[in-house]
Amino acid sequence: MSQNLDCRDENGVRILTLNRPDKLNALTPDLLEALRARIEEAQSVPGLAAILLTGAGRGFCAGQDLAALPEAELGRTDLGAVVERLYNPLILAMRRHPLPIIAAVNGIAAGAGASLALACDVVIAARSARFVQAFVQIGLIPDSGSTWFLPRLVGEARARALMLLAEPVEAETAAAWGMIWKVCDDTALMEEALRIAAGERAANRAAIALIKRALHEGSAHDLPAQLALERDLQREAGRRPDFLEGVRAFREKRPPRFR
Ligand code: T3D
């Protein structure tokens, strides 16, 4: 497991901290592999209700480590293969994961670091954080899902400009545009992220997993196909004891006790 990824489980929350602060948590192959392994593993750890992803130091993540590639290999390495092996499986693992993944963006999120944040289910950012689609500045295209996430989140006009101009977006603007969920004072970020993540303990995990599935699969559907998926998933949800408990709790005016 990578020494550049801190992983600790606390109060039902798996806290993953990218930990290369002197390099703004730039992503190396072993860090990407460790991140995916820890995220996938969380599915089978009893008692976990959410995953929280953040960065150590003043940055969230500066994207791919641009210093790691040997000079002689620049222009020769098959970046498609790198993306296929390291980035795409990570992004899909996050989107297909049954647990909610919360990003606490503590500073700059650049390149694949921005994509990583956008792949999370709920993104909160420190007021000083910024998001930048830095790829074009080094002659690359946005990857790790950015060309898919951004237009859906902020609309085509803003997404195109962000990717073509690589202008940083302040956290406040990102929230106003719907790119992220909300902004917090820098000093309150972790407290707020942990509050949201811990709140998932009381929520219904089965329903959350089904909601994530509906959203993930729905992105490729037309309305009739999505309505059919909702029907199937609702059928599944409605047969779970949690639905019974939820309705009983409502009728008895008490909080539900999900198993
Ligand atoms: O390659 C493939 O497999 C394909 C996949 C690509 C995915 C991608 O993510 S491509 C995009 C890669 N990321 C970038 O292009 C961003 C590069 N970084 C920056 O533009 C700037 O560092 C920031 C705007 C993010 C922050 O600027 P600033 O002024 O706050 O910090 P800084 O001084 O530039 O960086 C601080 C240190 O972090 C510095 O190290 P040093 O000189 O003090 O030893 C800097 O080199 C290092 N650092 C920042 N970003 C990266 C990095 N080191 C390696 N890789 C980085 N991406």
Tab-separated table of C-alpha atoms and ligand atoms in Angstrom:
chain	number	residue	atom	x	y	z
A	1	MET	CA	0.000	0.000	0.000
A	2	SER	CA	1.298	3.479	-0.841
A	3	GLN	CA	2.957	5.477	1.889
A	4	ASN	CA	1.453	8.520	0.167
A	5	LEU	CA	-2.090	7.573	1.081
A	6	ASP	CA	-3.315	7.780	4.668
A	7	CYS	CA	-6.274	5.562	5.433
A	8	ARG	CA	-8.132	5.465	8.710
A	9	ASP	CA	-11.598	4.283	9.678
A	10	GLU	CA	-13.343	6.435	12.287
A	11	ASN	CA	-16.963	6.426	13.421
A	12	GLY	CA	-18.134	4.598	10.323
A	13	VAL	CA	-16.188	6.827	7.920
A	14	ARG	CA	-13.167	5.753	5.877
A	15	ILE	CA	-10.963	8.844	5.676
A	16	LEU	CA	-8.549	8.752	2.758
A	17	THR	CA	-5.935	11.503	2.684
A	18	LEU	CA	-3.684	12.000	-0.321
A	19	ASN	CA	-0.387	12.614	1.394
A	20	ARG	CA	2.322	14.173	-0.789
A	21	PRO	CA	1.850	17.726	0.439
A	22	ASP	CA	5.171	19.019	-0.927
A	23	LYS	CA	3.963	18.045	-4.442
A	24	LEU	CA	0.366	19.181	-3.904
A	25	ASN	CA	-0.580	15.482	-3.714
A	26	ALA	CA	0.250	14.831	-7.370
A	27	LEU	CA	-0.787	11.340	-8.407
A	28	THR	CA	1.755	8.576	-8.902
A	29	PRO	CA	0.909	5.044	-10.099
A	30	ASP	CA	1.271	3.532	-6.631
A	31	LEU	CA	-0.905	6.281	-5.105
A	32	LEU	CA	-3.607	5.702	-7.735
A	33	GLU	CA	-3.509	1.945	-7.184
A	34	ALA	CA	-3.641	2.343	-3.411
A	35	LEU	CA	-6.528	4.767	-3.656
A	36	ARG	CA	-8.567	2.378	-5.758
A	37	ALA	CA	-7.716	-0.582	-3.521
A	38	ARG	CA	-8.767	1.281	-0.358
A	39	ILE	CA	-11.979	2.492	-1.966
A	40	GLU	CA	-12.910	-0.974	-3.260
A	41	GLU	CA	-11.978	-2.613	0.035
A	42	ALA	CA	-14.331	-0.275	1.923
A	43	GLN	CA	-17.330	-2.153	0.498
A	44	SER	CA	-16.535	-5.168	2.618
A	45	VAL	CA	-15.482	-3.461	5.852
A	46	PRO	CA	-18.347	-3.893	8.318
A	47	GLY	CA	-19.725	-0.706	9.805
A	48	LEU	CA	-18.477	1.732	7.192
A	49	ALA	CA	-21.142	4.156	5.983
A	50	ALA	CA	-19.165	6.642	3.897
A	51	ILE	CA	-15.787	7.467	2.405
A	52	LEU	CA	-14.184	10.879	2.773
A	53	LEU	CA	-11.432	11.926	0.377
A	54	THR	CA	-9.161	14.884	1.094
A	55	GLY	CA	-5.605	16.087	0.633
A	56	ALA	CA	-2.792	16.849	3.068
A	57	GLY	CA	-1.275	20.325	3.169
A	58	ARG	CA	-2.327	23.282	1.046
A	59	GLY	CA	-3.544	21.348	-2.014
A	60	PHE	CA	-6.211	18.750	-2.715
A	61	CYS	CA	-4.494	17.205	-5.734
A	62	ALA	CA	-2.428	18.638	-8.631
A	63	GLY	CA	-3.272	15.763	-10.989
A	64	GLN	CA	-0.823	13.398	-12.608
A	65	ASP	CA	2.729	13.639	-11.277
A	66	LEU	CA	4.477	15.405	-14.139
A	67	ALA	CA	7.915	14.913	-12.645
A	68	ALA	CA	7.738	11.129	-12.452
A	69	LEU	CA	7.926	10.388	-16.166
A	70	PRO	CA	11.591	10.081	-17.270
A	71	GLU	CA	12.592	12.725	-19.838
A	72	ALA	CA	13.473	10.045	-22.402
A	73	GLU	CA	9.959	8.603	-22.214
A	74	LEU	CA	8.092	11.878	-22.783
A	75	GLY	CA	6.133	11.556	-26.002
A	76	ARG	CA	6.800	7.808	-26.190
A	77	THR	CA	4.684	6.564	-23.309
A	78	ASP	CA	1.229	5.345	-24.271
A	79	LEU	CA	-0.866	7.669	-22.098
A	80	GLY	CA	-3.995	5.887	-23.265
A	81	ALA	CA	-2.690	2.755	-21.604
A	82	VAL	CA	-1.916	4.702	-18.412
A	83	VAL	CA	-5.424	6.121	-18.372
A	84	GLU	CA	-6.911	2.693	-19.062
A	85	ARG	CA	-4.895	0.983	-16.336
A	86	LEU	CA	-4.851	3.575	-13.555
A	87	TYR	CA	-7.433	6.334	-13.960
A	88	ASN	CA	-10.483	4.803	-15.613
A	89	PRO	CA	-10.838	1.901	-13.151
A	90	LEU	CA	-10.547	4.329	-10.229
A	91	ILE	CA	-13.248	6.674	-11.523
A	92	LEU	CA	-15.572	3.750	-12.304
A	93	ALA	CA	-14.908	2.185	-8.905
A	94	MET	CA	-15.983	5.471	-7.290
A	95	ARG	CA	-19.121	5.844	-9.378
A	96	ARG	CA	-20.140	2.179	-8.939
A	97	HIS	CA	-19.358	2.132	-5.224
A	98	PRO	CA	-22.309	1.454	-2.925
A	99	LEU	CA	-21.093	3.907	-0.259
A	100	PRO	CA	-21.325	7.684	-0.660
A	101	ILE	CA	-17.957	9.297	-1.360
A	102	ILE	CA	-17.489	12.799	-0.039
A	103	ALA	CA	-14.687	15.061	-1.254
A	104	ALA	CA	-13.320	17.673	1.120
A	105	VAL	CA	-11.392	19.858	-1.310
A	106	ASN	CA	-8.907	21.694	0.865
A	107	GLY	CA	-6.961	23.545	-1.842
A	108	ILE	CA	-6.114	23.482	-5.527
A	109	ALA	CA	-7.642	20.628	-7.529
A	110	ALA	CA	-5.908	20.548	-10.920
A	111	GLY	CA	-6.026	18.195	-13.901
A	112	ALA	CA	-6.966	14.700	-12.850
A	113	GLY	CA	-7.145	16.063	-9.290
A	114	ALA	CA	-10.158	18.128	-10.355
A	115	SER	CA	-11.670	15.091	-12.078
A	116	LEU	CA	-11.125	13.047	-8.926
A	117	ALA	CA	-13.091	15.579	-6.893
A	118	LEU	CA	-15.898	15.706	-9.463
A	119	ALA	CA	-16.181	11.910	-9.440
A	120	CYS	CA	-17.171	12.046	-5.754
A	121	ASP	CA	-20.842	12.032	-4.806
A	122	VAL	CA	-20.797	15.128	-2.617
A	123	VAL	CA	-18.105	17.773	-3.009
A	124	ILE	CA	-17.489	20.434	-0.414
A	125	ALA	CA	-14.607	22.857	-0.748
A	126	ALA	CA	-12.671	25.237	1.427
A	127	ARG	CA	-13.289	28.858	0.452
A	128	SER	CA	-9.642	29.127	-0.678
A	129	ALA	CA	-9.854	26.056	-2.947
A	130	ARG	CA	-9.753	26.322	-6.741
A	131	PHE	CA	-10.513	23.939	-9.581
A	132	VAL	CA	-8.526	24.067	-12.793
A	133	GLN	CA	-8.778	21.964	-15.936
A	134	ALA	CA	-5.022	22.260	-16.369
A	135	PHE	CA	-4.677	19.593	-19.067
A	136	VAL	CA	-4.595	21.876	-22.124
A	137	GLN	CA	-1.639	23.773	-20.647
A	138	ILE	CA	0.512	20.680	-21.105
A	139	GLY	CA	-1.019	19.656	-24.422
A	140	LEU	CA	-3.394	17.000	-23.078
A	141	ILE	CA	-7.129	16.564	-23.076
A	142	PRO	CA	-9.140	16.454	-19.847
A	143	ASP	CA	-9.451	12.869	-18.663
A	144	SER	CA	-10.611	10.860	-15.648
A	145	GLY	CA	-14.174	11.788	-16.557
A	146	SER	CA	-13.849	15.577	-16.756
A	147	THR	CA	-15.252	15.816	-20.314
A	148	TRP	CA	-18.230	13.815	-19.058
A	149	PHE	CA	-18.742	15.346	-15.589
A	150	LEU	CA	-18.216	19.027	-16.343
A	151	PRO	CA	-20.822	19.624	-19.089
A	152	ARG	CA	-23.397	17.789	-16.981
A	153	LEU	CA	-22.569	19.809	-13.889
A	154	VAL	CA	-22.070	23.315	-15.210
A	155	GLY	CA	-23.500	23.204	-18.745
A	156	GLU	CA	-21.803	23.118	-22.108
A	157	ALA	CA	-20.758	26.784	-22.341
A	158	ARG	CA	-18.927	26.885	-19.031
A	159	ALA	CA	-17.459	23.409	-19.433
A	160	ARG	CA	-16.029	24.233	-22.837
A	161	ALA	CA	-14.472	27.473	-21.632
A	162	LEU	CA	-13.030	25.839	-18.520
A	163	MET	CA	-11.412	23.063	-20.529
A	164	LEU	CA	-10.206	25.197	-23.433
A	165	LEU	CA	-8.953	28.146	-21.374
A	166	ALA	CA	-7.778	26.296	-18.243
A	167	GLU	CA	-8.895	29.208	-16.087
A	168	PRO	CA	-9.083	28.397	-12.383
A	169	VAL	CA	-12.532	28.510	-10.801
A	170	GLU	CA	-12.802	29.734	-7.213
A	171	ALA	CA	-14.725	27.502	-4.801
A	172	GLU	CA	-17.518	30.089	-4.387
A	173	THR	CA	-18.020	30.213	-8.157
A	174	ALA	CA	-17.880	26.418	-8.418
A	175	ALA	CA	-20.709	26.211	-5.868
A	176	ALA	CA	-22.722	28.961	-7.566
A	177	TRP	CA	-22.378	27.095	-10.892
A	178	GLY	CA	-23.424	23.757	-9.414
A	179	MET	CA	-20.025	22.154	-9.943
A	180	ILE	CA	-19.837	21.306	-6.252
A	181	TRP	CA	-22.262	21.028	-3.335
A	182	LYS	CA	-21.024	23.823	-1.099
A	183	VAL	CA	-18.236	25.978	0.275
A	184	CYS	CA	-17.024	26.201	3.887
A	185	ASP	CA	-14.612	28.382	5.736
A	186	ASP	CA	-11.181	26.777	5.456
A	187	THR	CA	-11.018	26.037	9.160
A	188	ALA	CA	-14.459	24.373	9.158
A	189	LEU	CA	-13.901	22.117	6.125
A	190	MET	CA	-12.997	18.842	7.817
A	191	GLU	CA	-15.545	19.286	10.573
A	192	GLU	CA	-18.275	19.851	7.996
A	193	ALA	CA	-17.104	16.986	5.761
A	194	LEU	CA	-17.015	14.627	8.734
A	195	ARG	CA	-20.451	15.813	9.827
A	196	ILE	CA	-21.878	14.989	6.389
A	197	ALA	CA	-20.057	11.655	6.202
A	198	ALA	CA	-21.034	10.632	9.729
A	199	GLY	CA	-24.653	11.552	8.965
A	200	GLU	CA	-24.670	8.712	6.447
A	201	ARG	CA	-24.464	6.271	9.361
A	202	ALA	CA	-28.083	6.945	10.187
A	203	ALA	CA	-29.146	6.917	6.543
A	204	ASN	CA	-30.311	3.871	4.683
A	205	ARG	CA	-27.304	2.251	3.044
A	206	ALA	CA	-29.273	0.026	0.718
A	207	ALA	CA	-31.249	2.998	-0.598
A	208	ILE	CA	-28.063	5.028	-1.039
A	209	ALA	CA	-26.465	2.222	-3.046
A	210	LEU	CA	-29.566	1.991	-5.241
A	211	ILE	CA	-29.700	5.768	-5.745
A	212	LYS	CA	-26.050	5.764	-6.828
A	213	ARG	CA	-26.835	2.906	-9.229
A	214	ALA	CA	-29.815	4.760	-10.682
A	215	LEU	CA	-27.698	7.863	-11.282
A	216	HIS	CA	-24.728	5.959	-12.681
A	217	GLU	CA	-26.686	3.776	-15.064
A	218	GLY	CA	-29.163	6.543	-15.859
A	219	SER	CA	-26.532	8.723	-17.420
A	220	ALA	CA	-26.636	6.513	-20.515
A	221	HIS	CA	-30.431	6.152	-20.661
A	222	ASP	CA	-33.298	7.891	-22.416
A	223	LEU	CA	-36.378	8.638	-20.299
A	224	PRO	CA	-38.237	5.356	-20.961
A	225	ALA	CA	-35.148	3.314	-20.081
A	226	GLN	CA	-34.569	5.331	-16.925
A	227	LEU	CA	-38.186	5.004	-15.844
A	228	ALA	CA	-37.840	1.241	-16.291
A	229	LEU	CA	-34.675	1.214	-14.192
A	230	GLU	CA	-36.392	3.257	-11.457
A	231	ARG	CA	-39.242	0.754	-11.483
A	232	ASP	CA	-36.835	-2.173	-11.039
A	233	LEU	CA	-34.763	-0.529	-8.321
A	234	GLN	CA	-37.858	0.689	-6.478
A	235	ARG	CA	-39.220	-2.848	-6.572
A	236	GLU	CA	-35.978	-4.009	-4.969
A	237	ALA	CA	-36.046	-1.201	-2.376
A	238	GLY	CA	-39.690	-1.824	-1.542
A	239	ARG	CA	-39.002	-5.452	-0.689
A	240	ARG	CA	-36.311	-4.610	1.831
A	241	PRO	CA	-37.072	-4.602	5.573
A	242	ASP	CA	-35.667	-1.073	5.681
A	243	PHE	CA	-38.686	0.231	3.769
A	244	LEU	CA	-40.998	-1.363	6.310
A	245	GLU	CA	-38.984	0.155	9.162
A	246	GLY	CA	-38.881	3.576	7.475
A	247	VAL	CA	-42.646	3.703	7.063
A	248	ARG	CA	-43.303	2.344	10.572
A	249	ALA	CA	-40.939	4.915	12.055
A	250	PHE	CA	-42.755	7.676	10.184
A	251	ARG	CA	-46.132	6.476	11.417
A	252	GLU	CA	-44.877	6.093	14.977
A	253	LYS	CA	-43.206	9.527	14.838
A	254	ARG	CA	-39.721	8.213	15.761
A	255	PRO	CA	-36.371	8.013	13.985
A	256	PRO	CA	-35.953	4.858	11.867
A	257	ARG	CA	-33.655	2.086	13.101
A	258	PHE	CA	-32.159	0.648	9.933
A	259	ARG	CA	-30.215	-2.555	10.236
B	1	T3D	O1	0.131	11.362	-17.768
B	1	T3D	C1	-0.830	10.619	-17.879
B	1	T3D	O2	-0.787	9.459	-17.474
B	1	T3D	C2	-2.138	11.143	-18.412
B	1	T3D	C3	-2.976	11.683	-17.351
B	1	T3D	C4	-2.974	13.017	-17.068
B	1	T3D	C5	-3.811	13.532	-16.016
B	1	T3D	C6	-3.424	14.900	-15.532
B	1	T3D	O3	-3.699	15.177	-14.396
B	1	T3D	S1	-2.661	15.988	-16.584
B	1	T3D	C7	-2.572	17.471	-15.603
B	1	T3D	C8	-1.414	17.432	-14.622
B	1	T3D	N1	-1.414	18.551	-13.715
B	1	T3D	C9	-1.054	19.788	-14.064
B	1	T3D	O4	-0.773	20.094	-15.220
B	1	T3D	C10	-0.935	20.802	-12.948
B	1	T3D	C11	0.515	21.165	-12.725
B	1	T3D	N2	0.662	22.046	-11.586
B	1	T3D	C12	0.384	23.372	-11.654
B	1	T3D	O5	-0.021	23.893	-12.666
B	1	T3D	C13	0.602	24.152	-10.406
B	1	T3D	O6	1.470	23.447	-9.569
B	1	T3D	C14	-0.726	24.408	-9.621
B	1	T3D	C15	-1.584	25.420	-10.411
B	1	T3D	C16	-1.505	23.126	-9.400
B	1	T3D	C17	-0.392	25.026	-8.248
B	1	T3D	O7	0.483	26.109	-8.407
B	1	T3D	P1	1.228	26.724	-7.114
B	1	T3D	O8	1.966	27.932	-7.596
B	1	T3D	O9	0.258	26.894	-6.014
B	1	T3D	O10	2.247	25.566	-6.634
B	1	T3D	P2	3.614	25.150	-7.321
B	1	T3D	O11	4.738	25.912	-6.750
B	1	T3D	O12	3.482	25.131	-8.793
B	1	T3D	O13	3.722	23.592	-6.847
B	1	T3D	C18	4.191	23.255	-5.546
B	1	T3D	C19	5.058	22.031	-5.696
B	1	T3D	O14	4.262	20.970	-6.215
B	1	T3D	C20	6.191	22.226	-6.705
B	1	T3D	O15	7.261	21.401	-6.281
B	1	T3D	P3	8.690	22.056	-5.895
B	1	T3D	O16	9.143	22.826	-7.098
B	1	T3D	O17	8.381	22.934	-4.737
B	1	T3D	O18	9.541	20.880	-5.564
B	1	T3D	C21	5.617	21.671	-7.963
B	1	T3D	O19	6.570	21.233	-8.882
B	1	T3D	C22	4.833	20.488	-7.417
B	1	T3D	N3	3.773	20.068	-8.333
B	1	T3D	C23	2.632	20.726	-8.616
B	1	T3D	N4	1.922	20.051	-9.493
B	1	T3D	C24	2.618	18.931	-9.779
B	1	T3D	C25	3.813	18.945	-9.047
B	1	T3D	N5	4.704	17.967	-9.135
B	1	T3D	C26	4.452	16.951	-9.991
B	1	T3D	N6	3.326	16.885	-10.718
B	1	T3D	C27	2.405	17.844	-10.644
B	1	T3D	N7	1.269	17.718	-11.362
